[in-house]
């Protein structure tokens, strides 16, 4: 079973990369390198240390932003889901945040917080936090009422109802919010490097484009996608480990 | 035969009066404008199974939740062992119609969950849970998750959870309505042995007349909203009989007919 899904993953990767390679040879566009060229550029950047240095820069706002978004997002989401008053207070903020055109906000952020790390962390948070908050709050509100009654009937305290019933019951949706939030956070991190000041991976992308080194540009884009996918897979592993029965429990009921 | 039966009935009635586990007096419950229960009074004798029987929407679940302490009555009192109910307590355990199992927890953790909430240490509560898992016939499934079990097995988990906290009163809200007919009959037989062997008071909600007559010591017939008790029937004679032949017994058939006759005018 596992082997088959692994095989399918390889197959789909092979098809995508094969299509990329062929498209690069046609060529689709002057500025579109082949897969192999891009991988060569990627290897080169990895070995001369440029990629590493770039990620040290890029991961800073990304990691800080995602950590803040996850902690604050889940906490605020829990509060808004559990308490109508908080819901009334906070939900509109995050709904507006989710709908706001980020590119238009960036100049405003730069004006207030400068071009340093703070602004970039903000961009990551604005991208990542709303979906985490809204998913968490929605999941908490949708906890099956019979589970809560069950807890109460066995004299659970309010805290126990929250920690032993509501949070685990909400966890699949909280985790899916986290996944969406983190993907958005990656977009935010790159966007901030392209729009605020070119540093890290954003710098490689901007710089390679300016000197028409398209292979390096695609290599940098490719590396960030790979990193995002690996990170999301890791998150899934953590979720499976923490809430084993949940994984198929809801799907089959 | 008739004489004998009347004697038995009087005897039990006097015994019951002396030993009432749960008593509901003048309870009313309104949900906003909806009057679910009006001035309902009913007594539940200790060690017996009382069914609440009535058409859908007549307030059976509402009454059960009020006894459980999960809902507050608009007026009236519920006494369990002479003490007024103000909330859920260790003397009552609930079996849910939809099982209410934690999907992320194994059978073992689900069964032990009531004890976990009551602060019993892990090794101790697992030993107790183990015993009740075996009692309901689920040995070997301790590590399974609810989604890996059939509906009937899930309800056995719910039952084991309620039994393991060793409450005096078991509140069961249509526990067998989500399982198939064969499993349901097996459950009914198991329930009869449970009532006979455990010294617990069972309050059992059902909308099946046959089921109520088959398992009950006392059947309270509730009429549609606003609900009150219209009749109390005690199929006393049936309890001495072999559970395998009850369904052929003339007394069983008579009581089923009698209940249907009194209910049919309320069902449109
Ligand atoms: N939370 C609620 N808010 C408003 N009305 C309610 C609520 N719960 C129940 N009711 C109403 O109270 C009445 C009794 O409901 P209850 O669930 O106790 O009936 P029931 O006898 O258990 O029915 P069933 O056999 O279908 O389970 C129903 O008419 C229902 O519409
Ligand atoms: Mg009901």
Coordinates of C-alpha atoms and ligand atoms in Angstrom, one line a residue:
Chain A
X1 CA 0.0 0.0 0.0
X2 CA 2.7 2.4 1.1
X3 CA 5.0 1.3 -1.7
X4 CA 2.3 1.9 -4.2
X5 CA 1.6 5.4 -3.0
X6 CA 5.4 6.1 -3.1
X7 CA 5.5 4.7 -6.6
X8 CA 2.7 7.0 -7.7
X9 CA 4.5 10.0 -6.2
X10 CA 7.6 9.1 -8.1
X11 CA 5.6 8.6 -11.3
X12 CA 3.9 12.0 -11.0
X13 CA 7.2 13.7 -10.2
X14 CA 8.7 12.0 -13.2
X15 CA 5.9 13.2 -15.5
X16 CA 6.1 16.8 -14.2
X17 CA 9.9 17.0 -14.5
X18 CA 9.8 15.3 -17.9
X19 CA 7.3 17.8 -19.2
X20 CA 9.4 20.6 -17.8
X21 CA 12.5 19.1 -19.5
X22 CA 10.7 18.9 -22.9
X23 CA 9.2 22.3 -22.5
X24 CA 12.6 23.7 -21.9
X25 CA 13.9 22.1 -25.1
X26 CA 11.1 23.3 -27.4
X27 CA 11.6 26.1 -25.9
X28 CA 8.4 27.5 -24.6
X29 CA 10.0 30.8 -23.9
X30 CA 13.4 32.2 -24.2
X31 CA 13.5 32.6 -20.4
X32 CA 12.5 29.0 -19.6
X33 CA 15.4 26.7 -18.8
X34 CA 15.2 22.9 -19.0
X35 CA 14.8 20.9 -15.8
X36 CA 18.4 19.6 -16.0
X37 CA 19.9 23.0 -16.4
X38 CA 17.9 24.2 -13.4
X39 CA 19.1 21.3 -11.4
X40 CA 22.7 22.0 -12.4
X41 CA 22.3 25.6 -11.2
X42 CA 20.7 24.3 -8.0
X43 CA 23.6 22.0 -7.3
X44 CA 26.1 24.8 -8.1
X45 CA 24.4 27.2 -5.7
X46 CA 24.2 24.5 -3.0
X47 CA 27.9 23.7 -3.2
X48 CA 29.2 27.3 -3.4
X49 CA 27.2 28.1 -0.3
X50 CA 25.0 30.8 -1.9
X51 CA 21.8 28.8 -1.3
X52 CA 22.7 28.2 2.4
X53 CA 23.4 31.9 3.0
X54 CA 20.2 32.8 1.2
X55 CA 18.1 30.5 3.3
X56 CA 19.6 31.8 6.6
X57 CA 18.2 35.2 5.5
X58 CA 14.9 34.0 4.2
X59 CA 14.1 31.5 7.0
X60 CA 14.4 34.2 9.6
X61 CA 11.2 36.1 8.9
X62 CA 9.6 32.9 7.7
X63 CA 10.3 31.0 10.9
X64 CA 9.5 33.9 13.2
X65 CA 6.3 34.8 11.3
X66 CA 5.1 31.2 11.1
X67 CA 5.8 30.6 14.8
X68 CA 3.9 33.8 15.8
X69 CA 1.1 33.0 13.4
X70 CA 0.7 29.4 14.7
X71 CA 0.9 30.3 18.4
X72 CA -1.2 33.5 18.3
X73 CA -3.5 32.2 15.6
X74 CA -4.4 29.0 17.4
X75 CA -4.8 30.8 20.7
X76 CA -6.9 33.6 19.3
X77 CA -8.9 31.0 17.3
X78 CA -9.6 29.0 20.4
X79 CA -10.8 32.1 22.2
X80 CA -13.0 33.3 19.4
X81 CA -14.4 29.8 19.0
X82 CA -15.1 29.3 22.7
X83 CA -16.4 32.8 23.6
X84 CA -19.0 34.8 21.6
X85 CA -17.7 38.0 22.9
X86 CA -14.2 37.4 21.6
X87 CA -15.8 36.2 18.3
X88 CA -17.6 39.5 18.0
X89 CA -14.3 41.3 18.8
X90 CA -11.8 39.5 16.7
X91 CA -13.4 37.6 13.8
X92 CA -14.0 40.8 11.7
X93 CA -10.3 41.7 12.0
X94 CA -9.2 38.4 10.6
X95 CA -11.9 38.3 7.9
X96 CA -10.7 41.8 6.7
X97 CA -7.1 40.7 6.9
X98 CA -7.8 37.6 4.8
X99 CA -9.5 39.7 2.2
X100 CA -7.0 42.6 2.2
X101 CA -4.8 43.0 -0.9
X102 CA -1.4 42.5 0.6
X103 CA 0.7 44.2 -2.1
X104 CA -1.2 47.4 -1.3
X105 CA -0.4 47.1 2.4
X106 CA 3.3 46.6 1.9
X107 CA 4.2 50.3 1.3
X108 CA 2.2 51.1 4.5
X109 CA 4.1 48.5 6.5
X110 CA 7.4 49.8 5.2
X111 CA 6.5 53.3 6.2
X112 CA 5.7 52.3 9.7
X113 CA 8.2 49.5 10.4
X114 CA 11.0 50.3 7.9
X115 CA 12.6 47.8 5.5
X116 CA 14.0 45.5 8.1
X117 CA 13.0 42.1 9.6
X118 CA 9.9 43.5 11.4
X119 CA 8.1 44.4 8.1
X120 CA 8.9 41.0 6.6
X121 CA 7.6 39.2 9.7
X122 CA 4.4 41.2 9.4
X123 CA 3.9 40.2 5.8
X124 CA 4.3 36.5 6.7
X125 CA 1.9 36.9 9.6
X126 CA -0.7 38.8 7.5
X127 CA -0.6 35.9 5.0
X128 CA -0.5 33.1 7.5
X129 CA -2.6 34.1 10.5
X130 CA -6.1 34.7 9.3
X131 CA -6.7 31.2 7.9
X132 CA -5.3 29.7 11.1
X133 CA -7.5 31.8 13.3
X134 CA -10.7 31.3 11.2
X135 CA -10.2 27.5 10.8
X136 CA -9.4 27.1 14.5
X137 CA -12.5 29.1 15.6
X138 CA -14.8 27.3 13.1
X139 CA -13.5 23.9 14.2
X140 CA -14.0 24.7 17.9
X141 CA -17.6 25.8 17.2
X142 CA -18.3 22.6 15.3
X143 CA -17.3 20.2 18.0
X144 CA -20.1 17.6 18.2
X145 CA -22.3 18.7 21.0
X146 CA -22.8 15.1 22.2
X147 CA -19.1 14.7 22.9
X148 CA -19.2 17.8 25.1
X149 CA -22.3 16.5 26.8
X150 CA -20.5 13.2 27.3
X151 CA -17.6 15.0 29.0
X152 CA -20.0 17.0 31.2
X153 CA -22.0 13.9 32.2
X154 CA -18.7 12.4 33.5
X155 CA -18.1 15.6 35.4
X156 CA -15.3 17.1 33.3
X157 CA -14.3 20.6 34.3
X158 CA -14.5 23.3 31.7
X159 CA -10.7 23.1 31.2
X160 CA -10.9 19.3 30.7
X161 CA -13.7 19.7 28.2
X162 CA -11.5 22.1 26.2
X163 CA -8.2 20.2 26.4
X164 CA -9.5 16.6 26.2
X165 CA -12.5 17.0 23.9
X166 CA -12.7 20.3 22.0
X167 CA -9.1 20.7 21.0
X168 CA -8.6 17.1 19.8
X169 CA -11.9 17.1 18.0
X170 CA -11.0 20.4 16.3
X171 CA -7.4 19.2 15.5
X172 CA -8.0 18.0 12.0
X173 CA -9.4 21.3 10.9
X174 CA -6.8 23.2 13.0
X175 CA -4.1 21.3 11.2
X176 CA -5.5 21.9 7.8
X177 CA -5.6 25.6 8.7
X178 CA -2.0 25.4 9.8
X179 CA -1.1 23.8 6.5
X180 CA -2.9 26.5 4.5
X181 CA -1.4 29.2 6.8
X182 CA 2.1 27.9 6.4
X183 CA 1.9 27.7 2.6
X184 CA 0.6 31.2 2.6
X185 CA 3.5 32.2 4.9
X186 CA 6.0 30.8 2.4
X187 CA 4.4 33.0 -0.3
X188 CA 4.5 35.9 2.2
X189 CA 8.2 35.4 2.9
X190 CA 9.2 35.4 -0.8
X191 CA 6.8 38.3 -1.6
X192 CA 8.3 40.4 1.1
X193 CA 11.8 39.8 -0.3
X194 CA 10.7 40.7 -3.7
X195 CA 8.7 43.8 -2.6
X196 CA 10.5 45.2 0.4
X197 CA 14.3 44.6 0.1
X198 CA 15.8 41.8 -2.0
X199 CA 17.5 39.5 0.5
X200 CA 17.9 35.7 0.7
X201 CA 16.0 33.6 -1.8
X202 CA 14.2 36.7 -3.1
X203 CA 17.5 38.2 -3.9
X204 CA 18.7 35.2 -5.9
X205 CA 15.4 35.3 -7.9
X206 CA 15.7 39.1 -8.5
X207 CA 19.4 39.1 -9.2
X208 CA 19.5 36.0 -11.5
X209 CA 16.6 37.5 -13.5
X210 CA 18.4 40.8 -13.9
X211 CA 21.5 39.0 -15.4
X212 CA 19.3 36.6 -17.4
X213 CA 20.6 33.6 -15.5
X214 CA 17.2 31.9 -15.7
X215 CA 18.4 28.5 -14.6
X216 CA 19.4 29.9 -11.2
X217 CA 16.2 31.8 -10.9
X218 CA 14.1 28.6 -11.5
X219 CA 16.5 26.7 -9.2
X220 CA 15.7 29.1 -6.4
X221 CA 12.0 28.9 -7.0
X222 CA 12.2 25.1 -7.1
X223 CA 14.1 24.9 -3.9
X224 CA 11.5 27.0 -2.0
X225 CA 8.7 24.8 -3.3
X226 CA 10.6 21.7 -2.2
X227 CA 11.2 23.2 1.2
X228 CA 7.5 24.0 1.6
X229 CA 6.4 20.5 0.6
X230 CA 8.9 18.9 3.0
X231 CA 7.7 21.1 5.8
X232 CA 4.0 20.3 5.1
X233 CA 4.8 16.6 5.1
X234 CA 6.6 16.9 8.4
X235 CA 3.5 18.7 9.8
X236 CA 1.3 15.8 8.6
X237 CA 3.6 13.3 10.3
X238 CA 3.2 15.3 13.6
X239 CA -0.5 15.3 13.2
X240 CA -0.7 11.6 12.6
X241 CA 1.5 10.9 15.6
X242 CA -0.6 13.1 17.9
X243 CA -4.1 12.1 16.9
X244 CA -3.9 8.7 15.3
X245 CA -7.6 7.7 15.3
X246 CA -8.6 11.1 13.9
X247 CA -7.0 10.5 10.6
X248 CA -9.6 8.2 9.3
X249 CA -12.1 8.6 12.1
X250 CA -14.0 11.5 10.6
X251 CA -13.8 10.4 7.0
X252 CA -15.6 7.1 7.7
X253 CA -18.3 8.4 10.0
Chain B
X1 CA -52.9 -17.0 38.4
X2 CA -54.5 -13.5 38.5
X3 CA -54.5 -13.5 42.3
X4 CA -50.9 -14.5 42.4
X5 CA -49.9 -11.8 39.9
X6 CA -51.7 -9.1 41.8
X7 CA -50.0 -10.2 45.0
X8 CA -46.6 -10.0 43.4
X9 CA -47.4 -6.6 42.0
X10 CA -48.5 -5.2 45.3
X11 CA -45.4 -6.5 47.0
X12 CA -43.1 -4.9 44.5
X13 CA -45.0 -1.7 44.6
X14 CA -44.6 -1.4 48.4
X15 CA -41.0 -2.4 48.1
X16 CA -40.5 0.2 45.4
X17 CA -42.1 2.9 47.5
X18 CA -39.7 2.1 50.2
X19 CA -36.8 2.3 47.8
X20 CA -36.9 5.0 45.2
X21 CA -33.6 5.7 43.5
X22 CA -34.6 8.6 41.4
X23 CA -37.7 10.8 41.9
X24 CA -38.8 13.5 39.5
X25 CA -41.5 15.8 40.9
X26 CA -43.5 18.5 39.0
X27 CA -40.8 19.1 36.5
X28 CA -41.5 21.5 33.7
X29 CA -39.2 22.5 30.9
X30 CA -39.6 25.2 28.3
X31 CA -37.3 25.8 25.4
X32 CA -38.2 29.4 24.7
X33 CA -41.8 29.2 23.6
X34 CA -41.7 25.5 23.2
X35 CA -43.2 23.7 26.2
X36 CA -41.4 20.3 26.2
X37 CA -42.4 19.0 29.7
X38 CA -45.3 20.2 31.9
X39 CA -45.6 19.3 35.5
X40 CA -44.1 15.8 35.1
X41 CA -43.8 13.5 38.1
X42 CA -42.3 10.0 38.1
X43 CA -40.5 7.7 40.4
X44 CA -37.8 5.2 39.5
X45 CA -37.5 2.1 41.8
X46 CA -34.0 1.1 42.7
X47 CA -32.5 -1.9 41.0
X48 CA -35.2 -1.9 38.3
X49 CA -35.4 -0.8 34.7
X50 CA -37.9 1.9 33.9
X51 CA -38.6 2.7 30.2
X52 CA -39.7 6.1 29.0
X53 CA -41.9 5.4 26.0
X54 CA -43.5 7.9 23.8
X55 CA -43.7 9.3 20.3
X56 CA -40.9 11.2 18.8
X57 CA -40.5 14.8 20.1
X58 CA -42.4 14.2 23.3
X59 CA -39.5 15.1 25.5
X60 CA -37.9 11.8 26.5
X61 CA -34.4 13.0 25.9
X62 CA -35.2 16.2 27.6
X63 CA -36.3 14.4 30.7
X64 CA -33.3 12.1 30.7
X65 CA -30.9 15.1 30.4
X66 CA -32.6 16.8 33.3
X67 CA -32.1 13.7 35.4
X68 CA -28.5 13.6 34.2
X69 CA -28.0 17.2 35.3
X70 CA -27.1 18.2 31.8
X71 CA -30.2 20.5 31.5
X72 CA -31.8 22.6 34.2
X73 CA -35.6 22.2 34.5
X74 CA -37.6 25.4 34.2
X75 CA -39.3 24.3 37.5
X76 CA -39.6 21.2 39.6
X77 CA -37.1 19.0 41.3
X78 CA -35.1 15.8 40.7
X79 CA -33.9 13.8 43.6
X80 CA -31.3 11.0 43.3
X81 CA -31.0 9.0 46.5
X82 CA -32.9 11.8 48.2
X83 CA -30.4 14.5 47.2
X84 CA -31.5 17.3 44.8
X85 CA -29.7 17.2 41.4
X86 CA -27.8 20.4 40.6
X87 CA -25.5 19.0 37.9
X88 CA -23.9 15.8 36.6
X89 CA -22.7 13.5 39.4
X90 CA -20.8 10.3 40.1
X91 CA -24.1 8.6 40.9
X92 CA -25.3 8.7 37.3
X93 CA -23.8 7.6 34.0
X94 CA -25.1 8.3 30.5
X95 CA -25.2 6.1 27.4
X96 CA -25.7 8.1 24.3
X97 CA -27.9 7.4 21.3
X98 CA -25.0 8.4 18.9
X99 CA -22.4 6.6 21.1
X100 CA -20.4 9.8 21.7
X101 CA -17.0 8.1 21.4
X102 CA -13.8 10.0 21.0
X103 CA -12.7 9.2 17.4
X104 CA -9.0 9.9 18.2
X105 CA -9.0 7.6 21.2
X106 CA -8.6 3.8 21.3
X107 CA -11.4 1.5 22.8
X108 CA -9.3 1.3 26.0
X109 CA -9.0 5.1 26.4
X110 CA -12.7 5.6 25.5
X111 CA -13.9 3.0 28.1
X112 CA -11.5 4.5 30.7
X113 CA -12.4 8.1 29.8
X114 CA -15.1 8.4 32.5
X115 CA -12.6 7.3 35.1
X116 CA -9.9 9.5 33.6
X117 CA -12.1 12.5 34.1
X118 CA -12.7 11.4 37.6
X119 CA -9.0 11.5 38.3
X120 CA -8.4 7.7 38.6
X121 CA -4.7 6.8 38.1
X122 CA -3.9 5.3 34.7
X123 CA -3.0 1.8 35.7
X124 CA -6.0 1.5 37.9
X125 CA -8.5 2.8 35.4
X126 CA -7.1 0.6 32.7
X127 CA -7.5 -2.5 34.9
X128 CA -11.1 -1.5 35.5
X129 CA -11.7 -0.7 31.8
X130 CA -10.2 -4.0 30.8
X131 CA -12.7 -5.9 32.9
X132 CA -15.7 -4.1 31.4
X133 CA -14.3 -4.4 27.9
X134 CA -14.3 -8.1 28.5
X135 CA -17.8 -8.0 30.0
X136 CA -19.3 -6.4 26.9
X137 CA -17.4 -8.9 24.7
X138 CA -14.8 -6.7 23.2
X139 CA -11.6 -8.4 24.4
X140 CA -8.9 -8.1 21.8
X141 CA -10.2 -4.7 20.5
X142 CA -8.6 -2.6 23.2
X143 CA -6.3 -0.9 20.7
X144 CA -8.8 -0.4 18.0
X145 CA -10.3 2.9 17.1
X146 CA -14.0 3.6 16.9
X147 CA -14.0 3.9 13.1
X148 CA -12.7 0.3 13.0
X149 CA -15.8 -1.0 14.8
X150 CA -19.3 -1.8 13.7
X151 CA -22.2 0.3 15.1
X152 CA -23.1 -2.5 17.6
X153 CA -19.5 -2.7 18.8
X154 CA -19.4 1.1 19.2
X155 CA -22.4 1.0 21.5
X156 CA -20.8 -1.7 23.5
X157 CA -17.9 0.6 24.1
X158 CA -20.3 3.3 25.2
X159 CA -22.0 0.9 27.5
X160 CA -18.6 -0.3 29.0
X161 CA -17.7 3.3 29.6
X162 CA -20.9 4.0 31.5
X163 CA -20.5 0.7 33.5
X164 CA -16.9 1.3 34.4
X165 CA -17.6 4.4 36.5
X166 CA -19.9 2.2 38.6
X167 CA -22.7 4.7 39.0
X168 CA -25.9 3.6 40.7
X169 CA -28.1 5.0 37.9
X170 CA -27.7 4.3 34.2
X171 CA -29.3 6.7 31.9
X172 CA -29.7 5.3 28.4
X173 CA -31.1 7.4 25.5
X174 CA -32.3 5.0 22.8
X175 CA -29.0 3.1 23.0
X176 CA -30.1 0.5 20.5
X177 CA -31.7 2.6 17.9
X178 CA -28.7 2.9 15.7
X179 CA -27.9 -0.9 15.5
X180 CA -29.5 -3.5 13.3
X181 CA -32.4 -5.7 14.4
X182 CA -30.3 -8.9 15.3
X183 CA -27.8 -6.9 17.3
X184 CA -30.6 -5.1 19.0
X185 CA -32.2 -8.3 20.2
X186 CA -28.9 -9.5 21.5
X187 CA -28.5 -6.2 23.3
X188 CA -31.9 -6.5 24.8
X189 CA -31.1 -9.9 26.2
X190 CA -27.8 -8.7 27.5
X191 CA -29.6 -5.8 29.1
X192 CA -32.0 -8.1 30.9
X193 CA -29.0 -10.0 32.4
X194 CA -27.4 -6.8 33.3
X195 CA -30.4 -5.6 35.2
X196 CA -30.7 -9.0 37.0
X197 CA -27.0 -9.1 37.9
X198 CA -26.0 -5.5 38.7
X199 CA -27.8 -3.8 41.4
X200 CA -28.3 -0.6 39.4
X201 CA -31.3 1.5 38.4
X202 CA -31.8 1.8 34.7
X203 CA -33.7 4.6 33.0
X204 CA -34.1 3.6 29.4
X205 CA -35.6 5.7 26.6
X206 CA -37.1 4.0 23.7
X207 CA -39.8 4.5 21.1
X208 CA -40.3 0.8 20.5
X209 CA -43.3 -0.6 22.3
X210 CA -42.0 -4.2 21.9
X211 CA -38.6 -3.3 23.3
X212 CA -40.1 -1.5 26.3
X213 CA -42.3 -4.4 27.2
X214 CA -39.4 -6.9 26.6
X215 CA -36.9 -5.2 28.9
X216 CA -38.8 -3.1 31.5
X217 CA -39.9 -3.6 35.1
X218 CA -41.9 -0.4 34.7
X219 CA -43.0 1.5 31.6
X220 CA -43.8 5.2 31.8
X221 CA -45.9 6.3 28.8
X222 CA -45.4 9.9 27.9
X223 CA -47.8 11.8 25.8
X224 CA -46.8 14.4 23.2
X225 CA -45.9 18.0 24.1
X226 CA -46.3 19.3 26.6
X227 CA -45.4 16.0 28.0
X228 CA -46.6 14.3 31.1
X229 CA -46.9 10.7 32.2
X230 CA -50.2 9.3 31.0
X231 CA -49.8 5.8 32.3
X232 CA -47.5 3.5 34.2
X233 CA -47.4 -0.1 33.2
X234 CA -45.6 -2.9 35.1
X235 CA -45.1 -6.0 33.1
X236 CA -44.2 -7.8 36.4
X237 CA -45.2 -11.2 35.3
X238 CA -42.8 -11.3 32.4
X239 CA -39.7 -10.8 34.5
X240 CA -39.9 -14.3 36.0
X241 CA -40.1 -15.8 32.6
X242 CA -37.4 -17.2 30.3
X243 CA -36.1 -14.4 28.1
X244 CA -36.2 -16.6 25.1
X245 CA -39.9 -17.2 25.2
X246 CA -41.2 -13.8 26.4
X247 CA -42.0 -12.8 22.9
X248 CA -44.5 -15.6 22.5
X249 CA -46.1 -15.1 25.9
X250 CA -49.7 -14.0 25.8
X251 CA -49.1 -11.5 28.6
X252 CA -46.4 -9.9 26.5
X253 CA -48.6 -9.6 23.5
X254 CA -51.5 -8.2 25.6
X255 CA -49.4 -5.5 27.1
X256 CA -48.0 -4.5 23.7
X257 CA -51.6 -4.3 22.4
X258 CA -52.7 -2.3 25.4
X259 CA -49.9 0.2 25.1
X260 CA -50.6 0.6 21.4
X261 CA -54.3 1.1 22.0
X262 CA -53.5 3.9 24.5
X263 CA -51.0 5.6 22.2
X264 CA -52.6 5.2 18.8
X265 CA -54.9 8.2 19.1
X266 CA -51.9 10.5 19.6
X267 CA -50.1 9.4 16.5
X268 CA -51.5 11.1 13.4
Ligands
LIG1 N1 -32.3 22.8 22.4 C1 -33.6 22.9 22.1 N2 -34.2 24.0 21.7 C2 -35.5 24.1 21.4 N3 -36.4 23.1 21.4 C3 -35.9 21.9 21.7 C4 -34.5 21.7 22.1 N4 -34.3 20.4 22.4 C5 -35.5 19.8 22.2 N5 -36.5 20.7 21.8 C6 -37.9 20.5 21.6 O1 -38.4 19.8 22.7 C7 -39.2 18.7 22.4 C8 -38.7 17.4 23.0 O2 -37.5 17.1 22.5 P1 -36.7 15.7 22.9 O3 -35.5 15.7 22.2 O4 -36.7 15.7 24.4 O5 -37.7 14.7 22.3 P2 -37.6 13.1 22.3 O6 -38.8 12.5 23.0 O7 -36.3 12.7 22.8 O8 -37.7 12.8 20.8 P3 -37.0 11.6 19.9 O9 -37.8 10.4 20.2 O10 -37.2 12.1 18.5 O11 -35.6 11.5 20.3 C9 -39.2 18.6 20.8 O12 -40.4 19.0 20.3 C10 -38.1 19.5 20.4 O13 -38.5 20.3 19.3
LIG2 MG1 -34.5 11.7 22.0

